[in-house]
Coordinates of C-alpha atoms in Angstrom, one line a residue:
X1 CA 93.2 -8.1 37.0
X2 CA 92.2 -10.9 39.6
X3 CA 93.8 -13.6 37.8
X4 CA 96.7 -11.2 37.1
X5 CA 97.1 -10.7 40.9
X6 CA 96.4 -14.7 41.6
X7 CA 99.7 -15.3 39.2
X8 CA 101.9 -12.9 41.7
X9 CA 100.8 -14.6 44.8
X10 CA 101.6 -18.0 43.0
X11 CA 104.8 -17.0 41.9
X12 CA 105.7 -15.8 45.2
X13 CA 104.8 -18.9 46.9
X14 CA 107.0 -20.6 44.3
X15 CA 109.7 -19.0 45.2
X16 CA 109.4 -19.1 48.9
X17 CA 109.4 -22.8 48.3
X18 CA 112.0 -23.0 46.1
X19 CA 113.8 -21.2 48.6
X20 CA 113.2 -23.4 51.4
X21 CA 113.9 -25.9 49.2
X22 CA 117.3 -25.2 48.6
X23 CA 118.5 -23.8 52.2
X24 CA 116.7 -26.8 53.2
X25 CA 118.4 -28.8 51.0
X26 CA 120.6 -32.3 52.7
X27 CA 119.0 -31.8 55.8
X28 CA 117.1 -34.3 58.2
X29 CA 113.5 -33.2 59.3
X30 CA 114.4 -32.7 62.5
X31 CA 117.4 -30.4 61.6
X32 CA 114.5 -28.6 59.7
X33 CA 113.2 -25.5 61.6
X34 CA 109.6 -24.6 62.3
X35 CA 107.2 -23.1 64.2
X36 CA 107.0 -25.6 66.7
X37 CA 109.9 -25.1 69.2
X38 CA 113.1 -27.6 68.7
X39 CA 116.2 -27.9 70.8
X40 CA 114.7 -27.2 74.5
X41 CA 117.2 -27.3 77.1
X42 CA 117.8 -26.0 80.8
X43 CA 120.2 -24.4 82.2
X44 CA 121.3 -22.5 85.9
X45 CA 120.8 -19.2 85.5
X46 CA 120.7 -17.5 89.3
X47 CA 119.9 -19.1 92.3
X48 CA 118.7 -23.0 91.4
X49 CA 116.4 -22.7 94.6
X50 CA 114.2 -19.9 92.9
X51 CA 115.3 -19.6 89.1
X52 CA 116.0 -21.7 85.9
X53 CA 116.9 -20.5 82.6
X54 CA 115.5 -21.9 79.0
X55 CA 116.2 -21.8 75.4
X56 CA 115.3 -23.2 72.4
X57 CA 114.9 -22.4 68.4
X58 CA 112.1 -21.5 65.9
X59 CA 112.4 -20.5 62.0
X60 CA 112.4 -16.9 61.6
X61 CA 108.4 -16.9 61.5
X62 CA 108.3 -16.7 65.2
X63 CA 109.0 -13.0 66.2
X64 CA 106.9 -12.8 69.9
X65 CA 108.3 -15.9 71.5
X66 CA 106.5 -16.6 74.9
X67 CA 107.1 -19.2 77.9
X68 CA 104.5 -20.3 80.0
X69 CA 104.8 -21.5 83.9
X70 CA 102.6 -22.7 86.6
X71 CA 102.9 -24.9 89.7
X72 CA 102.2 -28.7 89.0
X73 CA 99.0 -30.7 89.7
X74 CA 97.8 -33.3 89.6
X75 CA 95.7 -32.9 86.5
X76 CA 95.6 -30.1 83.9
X77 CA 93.9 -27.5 85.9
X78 CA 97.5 -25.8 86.5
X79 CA 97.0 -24.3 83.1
X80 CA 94.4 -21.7 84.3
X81 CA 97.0 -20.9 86.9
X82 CA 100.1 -20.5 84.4
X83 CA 102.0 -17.5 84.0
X84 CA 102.9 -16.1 80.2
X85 CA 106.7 -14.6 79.8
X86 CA 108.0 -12.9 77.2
X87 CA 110.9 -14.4 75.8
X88 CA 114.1 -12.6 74.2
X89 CA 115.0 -13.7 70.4
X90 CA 117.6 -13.3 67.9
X91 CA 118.1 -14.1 64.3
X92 CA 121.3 -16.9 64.0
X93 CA 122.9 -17.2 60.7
X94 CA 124.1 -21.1 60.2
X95 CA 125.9 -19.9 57.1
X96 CA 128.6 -18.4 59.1
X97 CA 130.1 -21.4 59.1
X98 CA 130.6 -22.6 55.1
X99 CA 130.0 -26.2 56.1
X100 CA 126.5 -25.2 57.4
X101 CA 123.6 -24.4 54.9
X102 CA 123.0 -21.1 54.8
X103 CA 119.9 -20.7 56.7
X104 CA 118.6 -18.2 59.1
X105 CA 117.0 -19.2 62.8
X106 CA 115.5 -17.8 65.5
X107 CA 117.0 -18.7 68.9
X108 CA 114.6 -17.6 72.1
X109 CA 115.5 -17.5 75.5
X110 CA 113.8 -16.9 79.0
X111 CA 114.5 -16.8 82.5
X112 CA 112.2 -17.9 85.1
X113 CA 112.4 -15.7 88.5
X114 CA 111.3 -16.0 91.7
X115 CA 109.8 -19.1 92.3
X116 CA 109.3 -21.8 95.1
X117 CA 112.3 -23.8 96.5
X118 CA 111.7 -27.5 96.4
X119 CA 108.6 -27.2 94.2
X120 CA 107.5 -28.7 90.8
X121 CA 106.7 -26.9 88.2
X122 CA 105.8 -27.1 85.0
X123 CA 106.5 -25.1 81.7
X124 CA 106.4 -25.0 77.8
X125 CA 107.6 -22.4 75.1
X126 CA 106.1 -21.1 72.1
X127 CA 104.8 -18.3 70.1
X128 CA 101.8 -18.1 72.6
X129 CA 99.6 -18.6 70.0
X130 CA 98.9 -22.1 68.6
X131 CA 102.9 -23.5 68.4
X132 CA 103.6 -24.5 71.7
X133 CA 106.0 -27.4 73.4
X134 CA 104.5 -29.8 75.2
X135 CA 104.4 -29.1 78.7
X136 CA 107.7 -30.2 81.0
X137 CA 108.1 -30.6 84.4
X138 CA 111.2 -29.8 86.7
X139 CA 111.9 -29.1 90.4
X140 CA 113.8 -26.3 92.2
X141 CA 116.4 -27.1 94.2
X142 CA 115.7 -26.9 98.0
X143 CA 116.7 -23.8 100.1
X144 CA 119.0 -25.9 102.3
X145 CA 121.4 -28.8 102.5
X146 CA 119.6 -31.9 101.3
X147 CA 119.5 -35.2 99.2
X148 CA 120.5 -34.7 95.5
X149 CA 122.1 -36.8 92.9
X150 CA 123.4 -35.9 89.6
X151 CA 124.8 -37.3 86.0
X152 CA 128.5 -36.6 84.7
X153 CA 129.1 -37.6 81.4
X154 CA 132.7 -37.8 79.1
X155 CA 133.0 -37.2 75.6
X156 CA 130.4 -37.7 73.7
X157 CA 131.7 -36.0 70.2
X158 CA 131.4 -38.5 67.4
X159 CA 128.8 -39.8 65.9
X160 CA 126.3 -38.7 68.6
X161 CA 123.2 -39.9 67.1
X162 CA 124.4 -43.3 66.5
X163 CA 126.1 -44.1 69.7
X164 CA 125.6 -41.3 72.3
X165 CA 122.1 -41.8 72.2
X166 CA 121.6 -45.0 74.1
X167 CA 124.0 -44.0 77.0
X168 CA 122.0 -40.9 78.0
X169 CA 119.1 -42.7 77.7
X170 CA 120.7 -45.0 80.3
X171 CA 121.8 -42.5 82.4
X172 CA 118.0 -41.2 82.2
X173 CA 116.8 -44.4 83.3
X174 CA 119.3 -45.0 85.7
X175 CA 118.8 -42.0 87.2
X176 CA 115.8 -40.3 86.2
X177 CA 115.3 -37.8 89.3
X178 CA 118.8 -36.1 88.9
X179 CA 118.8 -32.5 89.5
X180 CA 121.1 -31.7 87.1
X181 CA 123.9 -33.1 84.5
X182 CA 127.5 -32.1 83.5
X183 CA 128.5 -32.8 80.0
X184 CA 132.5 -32.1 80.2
X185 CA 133.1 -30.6 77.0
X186 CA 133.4 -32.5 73.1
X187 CA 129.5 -32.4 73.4
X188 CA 129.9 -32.6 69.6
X189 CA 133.2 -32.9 67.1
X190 CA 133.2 -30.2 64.5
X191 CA 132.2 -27.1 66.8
X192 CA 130.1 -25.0 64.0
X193 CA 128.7 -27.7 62.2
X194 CA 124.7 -27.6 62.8
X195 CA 124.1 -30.9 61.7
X196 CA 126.0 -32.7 64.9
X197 CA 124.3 -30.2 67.1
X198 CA 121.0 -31.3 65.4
X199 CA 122.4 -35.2 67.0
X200 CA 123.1 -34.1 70.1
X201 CA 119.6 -32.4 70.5
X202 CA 117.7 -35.4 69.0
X203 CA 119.9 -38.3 70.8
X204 CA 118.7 -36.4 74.1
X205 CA 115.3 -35.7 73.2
X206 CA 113.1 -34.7 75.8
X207 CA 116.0 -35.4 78.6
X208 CA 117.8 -32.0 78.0
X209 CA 114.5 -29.6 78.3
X210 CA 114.2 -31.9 81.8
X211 CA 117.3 -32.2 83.3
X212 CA 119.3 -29.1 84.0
X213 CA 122.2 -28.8 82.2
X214 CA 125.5 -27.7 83.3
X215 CA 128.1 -27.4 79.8
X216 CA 131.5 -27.0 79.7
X217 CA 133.2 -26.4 76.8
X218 CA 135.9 -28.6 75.1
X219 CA 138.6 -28.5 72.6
X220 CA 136.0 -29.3 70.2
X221 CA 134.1 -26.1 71.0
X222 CA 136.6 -24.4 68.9
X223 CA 137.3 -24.0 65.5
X224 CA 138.2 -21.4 62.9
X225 CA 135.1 -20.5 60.9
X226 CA 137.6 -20.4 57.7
X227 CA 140.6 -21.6 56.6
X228 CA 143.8 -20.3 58.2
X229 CA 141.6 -18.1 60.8
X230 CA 141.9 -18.1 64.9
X231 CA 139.9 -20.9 66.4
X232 CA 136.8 -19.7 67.8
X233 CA 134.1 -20.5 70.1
X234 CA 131.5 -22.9 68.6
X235 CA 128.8 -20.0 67.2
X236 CA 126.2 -22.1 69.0
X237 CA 127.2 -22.3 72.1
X238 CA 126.0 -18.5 73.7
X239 CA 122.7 -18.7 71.9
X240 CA 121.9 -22.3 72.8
X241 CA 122.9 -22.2 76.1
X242 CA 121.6 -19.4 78.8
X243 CA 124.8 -20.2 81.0
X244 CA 125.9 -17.1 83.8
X245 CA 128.1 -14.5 82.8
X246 CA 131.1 -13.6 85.2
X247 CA 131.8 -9.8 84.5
X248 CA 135.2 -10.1 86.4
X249 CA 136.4 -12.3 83.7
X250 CA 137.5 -11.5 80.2
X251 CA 134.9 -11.4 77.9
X252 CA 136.3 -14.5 76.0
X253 CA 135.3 -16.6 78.8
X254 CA 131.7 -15.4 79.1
X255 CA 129.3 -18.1 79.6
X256 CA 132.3 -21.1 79.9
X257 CA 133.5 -20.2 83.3
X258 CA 130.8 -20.1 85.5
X259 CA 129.7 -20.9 89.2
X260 CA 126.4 -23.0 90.3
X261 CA 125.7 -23.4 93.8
X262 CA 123.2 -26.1 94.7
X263 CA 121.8 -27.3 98.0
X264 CA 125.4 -26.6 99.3
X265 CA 127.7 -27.8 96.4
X266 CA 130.1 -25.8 94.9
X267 CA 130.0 -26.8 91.0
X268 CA 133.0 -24.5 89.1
X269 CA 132.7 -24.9 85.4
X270 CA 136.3 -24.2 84.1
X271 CA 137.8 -23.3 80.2
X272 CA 140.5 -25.4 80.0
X273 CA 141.2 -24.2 76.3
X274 CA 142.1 -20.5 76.9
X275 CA 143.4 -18.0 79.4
X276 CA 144.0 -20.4 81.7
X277 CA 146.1 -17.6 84.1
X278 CA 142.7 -15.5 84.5
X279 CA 141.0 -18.7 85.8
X280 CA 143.7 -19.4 88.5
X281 CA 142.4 -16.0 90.3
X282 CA 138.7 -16.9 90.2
X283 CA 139.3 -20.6 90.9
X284 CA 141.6 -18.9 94.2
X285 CA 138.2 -16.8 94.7
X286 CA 135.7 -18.7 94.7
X287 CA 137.1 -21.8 96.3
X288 CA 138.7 -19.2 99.6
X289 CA 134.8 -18.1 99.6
X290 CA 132.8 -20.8 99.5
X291 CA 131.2 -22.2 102.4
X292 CA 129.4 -25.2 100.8
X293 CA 129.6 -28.5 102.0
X294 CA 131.4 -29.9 98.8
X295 CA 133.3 -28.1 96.5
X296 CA 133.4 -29.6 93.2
X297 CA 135.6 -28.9 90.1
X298 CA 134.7 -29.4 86.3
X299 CA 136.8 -28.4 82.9
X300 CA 137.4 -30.5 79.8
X301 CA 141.0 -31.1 79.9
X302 CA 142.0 -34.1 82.2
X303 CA 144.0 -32.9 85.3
X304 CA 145.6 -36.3 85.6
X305 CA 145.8 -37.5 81.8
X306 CA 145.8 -41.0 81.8
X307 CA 145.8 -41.7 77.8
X308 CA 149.2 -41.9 75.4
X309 CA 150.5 -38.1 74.5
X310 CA 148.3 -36.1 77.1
X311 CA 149.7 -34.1 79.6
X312 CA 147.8 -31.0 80.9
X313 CA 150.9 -29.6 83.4
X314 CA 149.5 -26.4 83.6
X315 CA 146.6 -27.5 85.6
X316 CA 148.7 -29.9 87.6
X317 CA 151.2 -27.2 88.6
X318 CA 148.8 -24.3 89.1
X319 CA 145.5 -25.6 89.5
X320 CA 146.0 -28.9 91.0
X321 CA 147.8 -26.7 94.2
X322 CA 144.7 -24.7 95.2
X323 CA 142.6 -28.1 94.8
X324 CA 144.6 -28.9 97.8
X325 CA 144.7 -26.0 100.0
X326 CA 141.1 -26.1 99.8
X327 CA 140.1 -29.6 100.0
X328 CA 138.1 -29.9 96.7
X329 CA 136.4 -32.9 96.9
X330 CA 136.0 -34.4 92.8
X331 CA 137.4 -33.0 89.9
X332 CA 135.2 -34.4 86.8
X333 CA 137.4 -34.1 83.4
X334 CA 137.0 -35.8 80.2
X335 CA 138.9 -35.5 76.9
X336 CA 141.3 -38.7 77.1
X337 CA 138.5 -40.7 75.9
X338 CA 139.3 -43.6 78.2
X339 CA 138.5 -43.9 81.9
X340 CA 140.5 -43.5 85.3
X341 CA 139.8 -42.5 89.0
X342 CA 142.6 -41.9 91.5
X343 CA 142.8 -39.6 94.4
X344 CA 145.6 -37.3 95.9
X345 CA 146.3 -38.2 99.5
X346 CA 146.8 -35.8 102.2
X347 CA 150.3 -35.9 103.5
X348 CA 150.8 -35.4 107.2
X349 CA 154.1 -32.9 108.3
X350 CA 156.3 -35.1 109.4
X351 CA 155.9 -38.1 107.5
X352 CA 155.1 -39.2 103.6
X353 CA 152.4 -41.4 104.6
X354 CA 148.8 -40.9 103.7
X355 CA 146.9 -39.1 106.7
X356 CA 143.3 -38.8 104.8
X357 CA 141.9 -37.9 101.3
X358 CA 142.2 -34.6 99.1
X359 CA 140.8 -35.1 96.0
X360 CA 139.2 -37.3 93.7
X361 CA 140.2 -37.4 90.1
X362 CA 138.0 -38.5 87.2
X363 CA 138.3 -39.0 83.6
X364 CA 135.8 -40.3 81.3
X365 CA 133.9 -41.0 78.3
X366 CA 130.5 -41.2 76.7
X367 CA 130.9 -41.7 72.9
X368 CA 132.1 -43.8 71.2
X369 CA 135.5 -42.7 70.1
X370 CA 138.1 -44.5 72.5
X371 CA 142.5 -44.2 73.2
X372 CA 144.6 -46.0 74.7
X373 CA 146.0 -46.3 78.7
X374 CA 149.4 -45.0 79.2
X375 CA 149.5 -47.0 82.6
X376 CA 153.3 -45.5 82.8
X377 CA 151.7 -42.1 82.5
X378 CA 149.6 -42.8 85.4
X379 CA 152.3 -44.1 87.3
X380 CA 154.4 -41.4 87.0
X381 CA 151.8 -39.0 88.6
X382 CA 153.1 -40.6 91.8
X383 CA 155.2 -37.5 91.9
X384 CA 152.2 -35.4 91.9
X385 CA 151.1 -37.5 94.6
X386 CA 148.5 -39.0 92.9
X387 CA 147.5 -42.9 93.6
X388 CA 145.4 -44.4 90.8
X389 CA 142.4 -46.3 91.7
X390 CA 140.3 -48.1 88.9
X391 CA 141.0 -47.8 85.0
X392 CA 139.3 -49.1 81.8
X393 CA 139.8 -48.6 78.3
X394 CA 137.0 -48.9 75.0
X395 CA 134.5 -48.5 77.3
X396 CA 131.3 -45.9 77.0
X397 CA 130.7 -44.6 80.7
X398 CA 128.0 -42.4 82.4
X399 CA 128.4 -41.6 85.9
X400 CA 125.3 -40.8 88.3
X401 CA 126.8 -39.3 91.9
X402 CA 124.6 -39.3 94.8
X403 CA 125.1 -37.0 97.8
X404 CA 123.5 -37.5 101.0
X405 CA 124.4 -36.6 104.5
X406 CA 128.0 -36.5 104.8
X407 CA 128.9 -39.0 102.2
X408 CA 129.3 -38.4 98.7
X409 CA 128.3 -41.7 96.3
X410 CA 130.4 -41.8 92.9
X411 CA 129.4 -44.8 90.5
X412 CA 130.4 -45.2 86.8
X413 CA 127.8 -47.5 84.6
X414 CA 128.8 -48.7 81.3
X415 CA 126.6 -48.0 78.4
X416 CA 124.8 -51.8 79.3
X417 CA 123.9 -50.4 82.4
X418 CA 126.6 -52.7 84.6
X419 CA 127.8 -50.7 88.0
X420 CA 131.9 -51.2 87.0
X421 CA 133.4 -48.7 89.7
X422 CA 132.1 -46.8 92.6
X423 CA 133.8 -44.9 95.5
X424 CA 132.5 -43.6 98.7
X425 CA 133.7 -40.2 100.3
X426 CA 132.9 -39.7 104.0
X427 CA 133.5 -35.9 105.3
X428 CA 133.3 -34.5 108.8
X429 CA 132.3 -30.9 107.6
X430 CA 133.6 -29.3 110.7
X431 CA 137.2 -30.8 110.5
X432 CA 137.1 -31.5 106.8
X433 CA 138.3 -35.0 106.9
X434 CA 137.3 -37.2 104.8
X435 CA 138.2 -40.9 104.0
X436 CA 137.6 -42.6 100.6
X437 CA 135.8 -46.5 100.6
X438 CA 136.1 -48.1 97.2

């Protein structure tokens, strides 16, 4: 009977193997899933004075995910101190997309609440038992208007691993105390495929469960999950990322237009891929009630496009208008895969000469994947009254802007780490002038 019982347990185990085996089958170890938590990453979630969001994935082993969180010291001693969180999970099926193994995850997700502005904490996930991260440190934002600096970063899309990785790893050494980074959308190329999300987690490595992320969503984002079907939002995207949900908006935008408001800047995360008339009204909204010191604009689609056969008119007749009337200060796009900065001037009453700065335009790229200038294109935008500044093509970019007392730094690095542009806004923030030093 023993032996007879020993030979169902082995069988079992077979098969559970074999099993693994095969969903597991083409895959990289560190597309693998575990125990051990993969794909860590933090996002705003609330106020980023007193909250952060986190999420990462497990196999489907790990039911009772946990987080831990505790004030940093200056040794380990913090641990006694830390705080245990349950965590929120759900089961992800990669096989809803055919070009994905089919193979079942756990994604886990928490929210930390109420703590100290301007403080360092640390934290690490788990299933509180004996799989847990490594523990990570961040900082809260501060309660009012102070120093901060941040990355922005283009396209990275193709072939991530390869050539993404070494640009954020500049921008991380470049810039290793940012307080947050914005990818602008074509974070990967083929928006269900696991595998290039697998890249994108490992080319960042520890960097995304450190820096706070702010994603916005790009054409890439979308596909149909089978032949002939509508394009849809990358099946990824809402369990990876813990992003703020606007109830006033349809739900089809959920968690891709979004608002983060840090140490007085206005960061608005736009979805320049759909329902772009519903974003006019909450673009209208929350630039007419902000009261930040800079007001800052993100979506995927370039405003100004300055490669061959782009043109996003929509944004430059609808969106670009309210930009003006309520003196947005950057607009950060990406998707032309090539790079430009140019500003609209503010036009005086009674005459067609500059009188000031409006807004600054950027368009960049990370990856590798590269188009050409249309420099006819960009000289055309005259009409718009746009006046181009600087311009580079087959060039990987990050950009790393630094804000501090009235004056708002902008520098683009190359992937060698070489400073190649940088502009310089000065604002009175009781007037709202503001002049622009290249």
């Amino acid at each position: 009977m023993k032996n007879y019982l020993f030979a169902i347990v082995l069988s079992i185990s077979s098969l559970t193997v074999l099993w693994a085996q095969h969903h597991h089958e083409g895959l990289h170890h560190w597309e693998i899933p575990s125990q051990d938590p993969d794909r860590i990453i933090l996002t705003f979630s609330g106020d980023p004075a007193t909250s952060r969001a986190v999420t990462w994935r497990t196999d489907t082993s790990v039911i009772n995910a946990k987080v831990q969180i505790a004030k940093a010291t200056v040794n380990a001693k913090f641990v006694a101190e830390a705080q245990t969180l349950e965590a929120k999970s759900e089961v992800f099926d990669l096989g809803l997309y055919k070009g994905n193994n089919s193979l079942r995850v756990h994604y886990h997700s928490a929210e930390f609440n109420d703590l100290e502005p301007d403080q360092l904490y640390v934290y690490r996930v788990g299933d509180g038992e004996e799989h847990w991260s490594e523990w990570i440190q961040f900082r809260t934002a501060k309660s009012n208007y102070s120093p901060t600096q941040f990355v922005y970063f283009g396209d990275a899309q193709n072939e991530v691993l390869d050539h993404w990785s070494r640009v954020i790893r500049r921008a991380y050494q470049t810039a290793p105390d940012a307080s947050f980074v914005i990818h602008a959308g074509d974070l990967i190329n083929s928006s269900h495929r696991d595998s290039e999300w697998a890249e994108w987690y490992k080319a960042g490595g520890f960097i995304h469960s450190q820096w706070t992320a702010i994603p916005v969503v790009g054409n890439h984002e979308f596909y149909p999950l089978a032949k002939g079907g509508p394009r849809q939002l990358s099946i990824q995207w809402r369990p990876q990322f813990n992003l703020p949900v606007i109830e006033d908006l349809p739900a089809e935008l959920h968690e891709t237009v979004y608002t983060v408001d840090y140490q007085d800047i206005r960061i608005i995360v736009l979805n320049s891929n759909d329902q772009l008339e519903a974003q006019t009204a909450y673009i209208e909204k929350q630039l007419a009630s902000s009261t930040a010191k800079w007001n800052i604009i993100t979506c995927h689609h370039s405003v100004f496009s300055p490669a061959k056969g782009r043109d996003f008119q929509f944004a430059r007749e609808n969106w670009k208008p309210l930009f003006d009337k309520y003196n947005v200060d950057l607009v950060l796009n990406g998707h032309d895969h090539t790079y430009a900065r140019g500003h609209v001037p503010v036009r005086s009453a009674d005459t067609s000469d500059s009188d000031g700065l409006g807004t600054v335009y950027v368009t960049s790229v990370s990856g590798p994947k590269q188009y050409e200038l249309d420099k006819e294109q960009i000289k055309a935008y005259a009409a718009d009254g746009y006046q181009p500044d600087n311009s580079a093509e087959q060039t990987q970019f990050y950009q790393v802007i630094t804000i501090e007392d009235n004056t708002l730094t902008y520098v683009a690095y190359t992937v060698l780490g070489d400073e190649y542009d940088r502009a310089v806004i000065t604002k009175d923030f009781d007037s709202g002038a503001k002049t622009l030093q290249d």
